[in-house]
């Protein structure tokens, strides 16, 4: 073994360069919808490939290019950058029908989708997953609340998008009842798998809905899936080898996280989370590339907080301020159209998320939405039943019991959508940005002041490592 860097890629180098990766990642640090799509779209052209590693069609990115709005669910936002590979990694769960719809929709608008690559090891979302998702949410919503049980132990609906994502991941872990993208190209195997799986799924549904006919027909599902497989055949590849080949060839990869750190199944506000590792920690298992290969991790943060679906959100607002933020920020879900819950920025949660995702810089978004408020509030600690803390409580039930402790700052009156440099921002807006980076201990490198690509302030910020608190 030679400790030399023959191809200039860093492969074969000794410990001196270990852990200093060339690749980048963009992850949400809140509860999703932070504007990751726009950031990835801006960066994509500088990379050789953009890679999705988690989630499914429950994610929704909106990207505005030249006044045209694109809603992307499964296809990585990198598809909008000519010449960049758009890779759907093994950690994603794929609804083939939706993927094909999305590809056709993009093609119809003149986007070249030939750069799409889909992992043969990604798991497939099937019709019974969507039915299971809907039924589970229905049963949880209808579950009677036990008067004697304290609210701490009551369980309510997760508020999923009912796209079958959770049940597809559950089947992945169950293994025998899982279908992977590669199986769509093996009709015999697929048919026998689906025969077995549908008999099991039908039995479960009969138990939960006695007297109703079997909802799933294995033959019909197999026919449809085999058709989708044929259509997708040209894009199905072993993406683990592909990514390592690109890495060895000195190419650069941009990992695009779907959902967000607070929704990470292990480190988010469980059980009100999504079913994948939506923090940067999911990159390894979801792509096959070891984490030390990723050196720059951008945490995307809205200038305030939003959340969709159930679960605690300490800084949630219900007043006129909430209404104003929701309307100015167009805070309605890309995937579901649901109004998002909104609130002030939660720095306690943010600092935790930045820690878990190991972010090296922050991309602040939607600062323009906060123009016109006299006062801005930032949550800097929580009051809990056990006293005040500046540590986040990731358990969903514990978090439901905290009250936010705020610090107030002066707001900025002027619209900032036309501002392109940090120095030209109103003083109060600059101080707001500086307060965020000081608390979290991570520099804010870009600031979004509008939905279009160009409405971004690039900044070389300097902030002492370690932060405040
Ligand atoms: P993602 O899933 O994290 O990409 O977020 P979404 O696409 O769901 O939500 C972000 C929304 O905010 C989209 O409609 C974007 O066009 C828009 N957006 C992104 N950055 C900014 C910004 O800085 N200002 C404003 N006003 N809108 C933005």
XYZ file of C-alpha atoms and ligand atoms in Angstrom:
497
model
C 0.000 0.000 0.000
C 1.490 3.281 -1.111
C 0.626 6.438 0.805
C 0.621 8.607 -2.269
C -2.064 10.542 -4.071
C -1.467 9.258 -7.565
C -4.702 10.388 -9.141
C -5.056 13.573 -7.106
C -8.344 12.397 -5.698
C -7.205 11.874 -2.151
C -7.796 8.120 -2.516
C -4.834 6.259 -1.096
C -3.716 9.157 1.081
C -2.660 8.504 4.644
C -4.257 9.760 7.854
C -3.183 13.371 7.230
C -6.182 13.948 4.995
C -8.540 11.490 6.653
C -11.879 13.055 7.493
C -11.421 16.064 5.202
C -13.916 15.246 2.511
C -14.266 16.916 -0.837
C -18.015 16.409 -1.078
C -20.764 18.656 0.222
C -24.189 18.160 1.735
C -27.246 20.348 2.193
C -29.591 19.389 5.041
C -32.562 21.046 6.704
C -32.052 21.912 10.368
C -35.700 22.488 11.313
C -38.846 20.558 10.416
C -38.469 20.711 6.639
C -39.410 23.207 3.932
C -36.418 25.406 4.798
C -35.760 26.185 1.153
C -33.172 23.446 0.564
C -34.306 23.088 -3.045
C -33.308 26.615 -3.967
C -29.905 26.270 -2.320
C -29.181 22.925 -3.976
C -30.300 24.336 -7.284
C -27.901 27.278 -6.904
C -24.998 25.004 -5.993
C -25.716 22.081 -8.317
C -23.902 23.450 -11.364
C -20.605 23.433 -9.422
C -20.827 19.671 -8.794
C -20.658 16.546 -10.938
C -23.615 14.857 -9.252
C -26.430 15.687 -6.839
C -27.453 12.757 -4.656
C -30.657 12.076 -2.691
C -30.090 9.651 0.192
C -33.325 9.528 2.177
C -37.080 9.997 2.148
C -39.471 9.569 -0.724
C -42.209 11.470 -2.480
C -43.169 12.967 0.887
C -40.456 15.549 0.335
C -41.334 18.559 -1.748
C -38.866 21.057 -3.055
C -39.942 24.177 -4.883
C -37.354 25.767 -7.079
C -37.966 28.927 -9.072
C -35.763 29.379 -12.132
C -36.331 32.339 -14.416
C -39.787 32.866 -12.975
C -40.820 29.205 -13.568
C -41.675 27.231 -10.426
C -40.746 23.530 -10.386
C -42.119 21.210 -7.694
C -39.806 18.245 -7.218
C -40.616 15.276 -5.017
C -38.351 12.365 -5.901
C -36.041 13.744 -8.543
C -33.022 15.549 -7.020
C -33.131 19.318 -7.587
C -29.808 18.943 -9.417
C -31.778 17.803 -12.467
C -32.309 21.469 -13.332
C -28.549 21.981 -13.791
C -27.412 20.839 -17.253
C -24.708 18.183 -17.278
C -25.052 17.248 -13.612
C -25.972 13.674 -12.676
C -29.076 13.417 -10.474
C -28.727 10.305 -8.337
C -31.503 8.718 -6.274
C -29.583 6.665 -3.742
C -30.424 3.367 -2.059
C -31.760 5.101 1.065
C -34.695 6.618 -0.812
C -38.056 4.851 -1.064
C -39.442 5.200 -4.556
C -42.999 5.209 -5.819
C -42.250 4.323 -9.460
C -45.491 5.742 -10.804
C -44.823 9.130 -9.206
C -41.217 9.095 -10.336
C -42.252 8.474 -13.937
C -44.916 11.200 -13.683
C -42.314 13.607 -12.371
C -39.837 12.699 -15.116
C -42.531 13.175 -17.782
C -43.595 16.491 -16.238
C -40.025 17.767 -16.300
C -39.468 16.559 -19.886
C -42.650 18.307 -20.993
C -41.203 21.550 -19.653
C -37.973 21.087 -21.532
C -35.830 19.707 -18.685
C -33.394 16.967 -19.791
C -34.000 14.003 -17.476
C -31.457 11.681 -19.082
C -29.013 12.504 -16.263
C -31.211 10.716 -13.714
C -29.846 7.566 -12.065
C -31.860 5.365 -9.712
C -30.349 2.886 -7.266
C -31.300 -0.740 -7.832
C -31.275 -1.044 -4.048
C -33.782 1.714 -3.311
C -37.001 0.282 -1.905
C -40.296 0.477 -3.755
C -43.441 2.109 -2.375
C -46.394 -0.079 -3.346
C -50.151 0.535 -3.266
C -50.570 -1.322 0.027
C -48.056 1.004 1.674
C -50.234 4.008 0.876
C -53.335 2.196 2.116
C -51.509 1.215 5.321
C -50.311 4.776 5.857
C -53.826 6.190 5.518
C -55.409 3.492 7.690
C -52.823 3.886 10.438
C -53.332 7.652 10.573
C -57.106 7.162 10.598
C -56.923 4.697 13.492
C -54.561 6.953 15.450
C -56.800 9.971 14.916
C -59.829 7.993 16.034
C -58.072 6.407 19.021
C -60.045 7.204 22.199
C -58.090 9.284 24.722
C -57.823 7.496 28.037
C -58.909 9.988 30.731
C -56.708 8.306 33.312
C -53.627 8.298 31.151
C -51.677 11.565 31.390
C -51.346 13.396 28.075
C -47.664 12.550 28.175
C -48.517 9.008 27.170
C -51.319 9.642 24.694
C -50.451 8.959 21.069
C -52.018 10.819 18.193
C -51.684 10.768 14.431
C -48.179 11.545 13.157
C -49.582 13.745 10.408
C -47.877 11.893 7.569
C -48.376 12.828 3.923
C -49.998 9.379 3.399
C -47.626 8.608 0.579
C -46.739 5.210 2.054
C -43.220 6.205 3.056
C -43.292 4.880 6.639
C -44.803 1.493 5.730
C -42.275 1.094 2.876
C -39.400 1.685 5.305
C -41.041 -0.695 7.782
C -41.090 -3.423 5.112
C -37.439 -2.694 4.333
C -36.607 -3.543 7.929
C -38.925 -6.576 7.825
C -36.930 -7.716 4.760
C -39.097 -10.630 3.580
C -41.930 -8.263 2.664
C -39.749 -5.720 0.867
C -39.456 -4.997 -2.845
C -36.407 -3.201 -4.202
C -36.099 -1.297 -7.463
C -33.884 -4.067 -8.897
C -36.773 -6.516 -8.354
C -38.870 -4.585 -10.897
C -36.523 -5.978 -13.544
C -37.011 -9.605 -12.401
C -40.646 -10.411 -13.262
C -40.664 -14.003 -11.971
C -39.199 -13.110 -8.626
C -41.417 -10.047 -8.331
C -44.591 -12.019 -8.991
C -43.780 -14.641 -6.395
C -42.807 -11.993 -3.851
C -45.998 -10.032 -4.417
C -48.157 -13.176 -4.149
C -46.783 -13.803 -0.698
C -46.762 -10.175 0.390
C -50.322 -9.456 -0.797
C -51.664 -12.522 0.991
C -50.131 -11.180 4.203
C -51.275 -7.591 3.627
C -54.804 -8.733 2.768
C -54.965 -10.748 5.985
C -53.940 -7.701 8.026
C -56.507 -5.469 6.319
C -59.242 -8.086 6.783
C -58.411 -8.083 10.493
C -58.653 -4.313 10.744
C -61.624 -3.945 8.405
C -63.673 -7.129 8.900
C -66.202 -7.941 6.179
C -64.500 -5.927 3.439
C -63.134 -7.641 0.315
C -59.390 -8.200 -0.089
C -58.019 -4.837 -1.214
C -54.825 -5.995 -2.947
C -54.520 -8.087 -6.108
C -50.970 -9.392 -6.472
C -51.243 -10.048 -10.219
C -52.486 -6.557 -11.027
C -49.854 -4.900 -8.873
C -47.115 -7.055 -10.428
C -48.243 -6.193 -13.986
C -48.117 -2.498 -13.239
C -44.751 -2.709 -11.488
C -43.164 -4.752 -14.275
C -44.341 -2.055 -16.712
C -42.787 0.655 -14.560
C -39.581 -1.407 -14.337
C -39.321 -1.555 -18.140
C -39.806 2.183 -18.347
C -37.161 2.837 -15.671
C -34.677 0.176 -16.873
C -32.288 2.694 -18.507
C -31.846 4.677 -15.281
C -31.533 1.785 -12.798
C -27.918 1.287 -11.674
C -25.728 0.192 -8.786
C -25.311 3.696 -7.380
C -22.907 2.681 -4.610
C -20.239 1.721 -7.152
C -21.201 4.702 -9.284
C -20.610 7.145 -6.406
C -17.324 5.509 -5.430
C -16.174 5.544 -9.061
C -16.979 9.258 -9.243
C -15.196 9.832 -5.936
C -12.077 8.004 -7.121
C -12.106 9.940 -10.374
C -11.891 13.183 -8.401
C -15.469 14.261 -9.131
C -17.519 16.225 -6.630
C -20.832 15.172 -5.119
C -23.545 17.239 -3.485
C -25.809 15.318 -1.116
C -29.330 16.655 -0.849
C -31.205 15.813 2.359
C -34.971 15.464 2.167
C -37.145 16.411 5.166
C -34.899 17.718 7.976
C -32.834 17.054 11.084
C -35.731 17.584 13.533
C -37.622 14.894 11.613
C -34.774 12.357 11.754
C -36.171 9.019 12.928
C -33.415 8.630 15.539
C -32.525 12.186 16.476
C -35.694 14.159 15.781
C -38.785 14.772 17.889
C -39.804 11.116 18.003
C -42.470 9.834 17.383
C -43.411 12.908 15.345
C -40.698 12.327 12.782
C -40.283 10.894 9.346
C -39.142 7.313 8.861
C -35.587 7.885 7.625
C -32.369 9.462 8.886
C -33.132 12.895 7.529
C -30.149 14.543 9.219
C -26.733 14.405 7.539
C -26.213 11.144 9.442
C -28.298 9.375 6.790
C -25.729 10.023 4.047
C -23.617 6.941 4.791
C -26.338 4.298 4.905
C -28.432 6.030 2.249
C -25.706 6.312 -0.377
C -22.955 3.838 0.467
C -20.341 6.584 0.730
C -18.622 6.808 4.121
C -19.397 10.019 6.059
C -15.812 11.283 6.283
C -15.934 11.872 2.529
C -18.306 14.786 3.136
C -16.372 17.813 4.372
C -18.811 20.695 3.958
C -22.299 20.402 5.421
C -24.650 23.314 4.919
C -27.520 23.469 7.395
C -30.502 25.255 5.866
C -32.454 27.361 8.324
C -35.535 29.485 7.895
C -35.411 32.875 9.577
C -38.407 31.637 11.628
C -39.862 28.170 12.329
C -42.457 26.117 10.507
C -43.767 22.634 10.973
C -46.258 20.477 9.076
C -48.233 17.690 10.710
C -48.360 16.673 14.359
C -45.802 16.995 17.125
C -44.484 19.627 19.495
C -43.197 22.991 18.299
C -42.257 25.148 21.297
C -42.291 28.512 19.503
C -45.563 28.007 17.610
C -47.707 31.136 17.223
C -51.443 31.346 16.687
C -51.930 35.110 16.439
C -51.744 37.805 13.803
C -47.956 37.385 13.612
C -48.447 33.753 12.577
C -50.957 34.755 9.943
C -48.639 37.409 8.578
C -45.607 35.109 8.385
C -47.704 32.374 6.751
C -49.022 34.679 4.047
C -45.747 36.473 3.360
C -43.769 33.217 3.326
C -46.407 31.289 1.329
C -46.280 28.703 4.065
C -48.452 26.034 2.494
C -47.065 22.541 1.829
C -45.589 21.799 -1.618
C -46.753 18.200 -1.413
C -50.078 18.502 0.424
C -51.111 22.178 0.231
C -51.646 22.124 4.018
C -51.083 25.435 5.834
C -47.845 25.109 7.784
C -47.644 25.824 11.496
C -45.424 28.859 12.065
C -43.503 30.406 14.951
C -40.414 32.367 15.986
C -36.952 30.945 15.431
C -35.986 28.307 18.015
C -32.245 28.650 18.645
C -32.195 25.835 21.206
C -33.519 23.397 18.633
C -31.258 24.851 15.971
C -28.083 24.501 17.974
C -28.947 20.850 18.657
C -29.717 20.190 14.996
C -26.466 21.863 13.891
C -24.606 19.637 16.345
C -26.289 16.400 15.227
C -25.887 17.138 11.519
C -22.336 18.416 12.039
C -22.957 21.497 9.936
C -20.006 23.614 8.915
C -22.082 26.576 7.734
C -25.642 27.851 7.700
C -27.730 28.883 4.722
C -30.352 31.225 6.163
C -33.520 31.493 4.077
C -36.657 33.605 3.885
C -35.232 36.528 5.835
C -37.327 38.803 3.586
C -40.493 37.361 5.143
C -39.646 38.996 8.488
C -39.521 42.548 7.081
C -42.053 44.893 8.648
C -42.226 43.493 12.179
C -41.462 45.954 15.013
C -39.999 43.215 17.135
C -38.437 39.808 16.414
C -38.245 37.094 19.044
C -35.644 34.348 19.342
C -36.058 31.363 21.654
C -32.849 31.002 23.693
C -33.885 28.512 26.415
C -36.789 26.354 27.560
C -38.703 26.323 30.836
C -39.307 22.660 31.630
C -41.081 21.008 34.582
C -37.554 20.494 35.973
C -36.347 24.067 35.485
C -34.735 26.154 32.787
C -32.440 24.564 30.203
C -30.612 25.534 27.052
C -30.453 21.897 25.949
C -32.944 20.554 23.421
C -35.330 17.765 24.464
C -35.658 15.560 21.397
C -38.276 13.282 22.940
C -41.588 14.425 21.467
C -43.492 14.027 24.722
C -40.918 15.887 26.839
C -40.716 18.660 24.274
C -44.491 19.115 24.399
C -44.112 20.274 28.018
C -41.560 23.046 27.541
C -42.261 26.762 27.284
C -39.971 28.974 25.224
C -37.832 31.674 26.823
C -37.419 34.536 24.364
C -34.999 37.334 23.745
C -36.382 40.212 21.695
C -34.638 42.212 19.028
C -35.706 45.230 17.020
C -37.288 44.341 13.690
C -36.472 45.859 10.303
C -39.076 47.822 8.433
C -37.734 47.861 4.914
C -38.303 45.248 2.242
C -34.996 43.511 1.505
C -35.845 41.439 -1.581
C -33.569 43.592 -3.757
C -30.569 43.545 -1.398
C -27.565 41.555 -2.652
C -24.861 42.269 -0.075
C -24.757 41.834 3.687
C -23.616 45.423 4.198
C -26.711 46.728 2.405
C -29.111 44.950 4.773
C -30.757 47.162 7.414
C -28.745 47.152 10.668
C -31.482 45.292 12.543
C -31.499 42.503 9.931
C -27.710 42.170 10.178
C -27.905 41.973 13.967
C -30.591 39.283 13.704
C -28.331 37.164 11.458
C -25.350 37.717 13.765
C -27.401 36.690 16.804
C -28.247 33.383 15.117
C -24.661 32.552 14.211
C -23.355 33.597 17.601
C -25.825 31.358 19.431
C -25.435 28.344 17.159
C -21.680 28.793 16.747
C -21.742 28.270 12.992
C -21.283 30.981 10.351
C -24.185 32.074 8.161
C -22.721 32.029 4.646
C -25.768 32.716 2.499
C -28.980 34.605 3.150
C -32.137 34.157 1.093
C -34.132 37.316 0.460
C -36.622 35.955 -2.072
C -37.608 32.755 -3.893
C -35.571 33.296 -7.063
C -32.052 31.921 -7.475
C -30.628 35.419 -7.709
C -32.301 36.643 -4.522
C -29.427 35.456 -2.368
C -26.745 37.232 -0.399
C -23.385 35.415 -0.409
C -21.281 36.288 2.547
C -17.927 35.438 4.031
C -18.854 35.464 7.673
C -16.496 34.963 10.545
C -17.735 33.634 13.825
C -15.826 32.238 16.775
C -16.112 28.455 16.946
C -18.080 27.144 19.877
C -20.649 29.931 19.956
C -22.353 31.337 22.993
C -24.391 29.385 25.560
P -37.465 22.703 0.699
O -38.264 21.464 0.743
O -36.555 22.822 1.880
O -36.772 22.929 -0.596
O -38.453 23.912 0.876
P -39.760 24.243 0.038
O -39.440 24.246 -1.369
O -40.910 23.456 0.492
O -40.084 25.680 0.608
C -39.323 26.722 0.360
C -40.207 27.763 -0.277
O -39.663 28.985 -0.018
C -40.279 27.635 -1.766
O -41.529 28.082 -2.210
C -39.169 28.555 -2.248
O -39.394 29.082 -3.544
C -39.250 29.616 -1.223
N -37.997 30.253 -0.872
C -36.772 29.696 -0.720
N -35.895 30.617 -0.272
C -36.601 31.768 -0.115
C -36.278 33.072 0.369
O -35.150 33.362 0.758
N -37.299 33.975 0.406
C -38.571 33.689 0.004
N -39.502 34.643 0.086
N -38.903 32.492 -0.448
C -37.946 31.541 -0.505
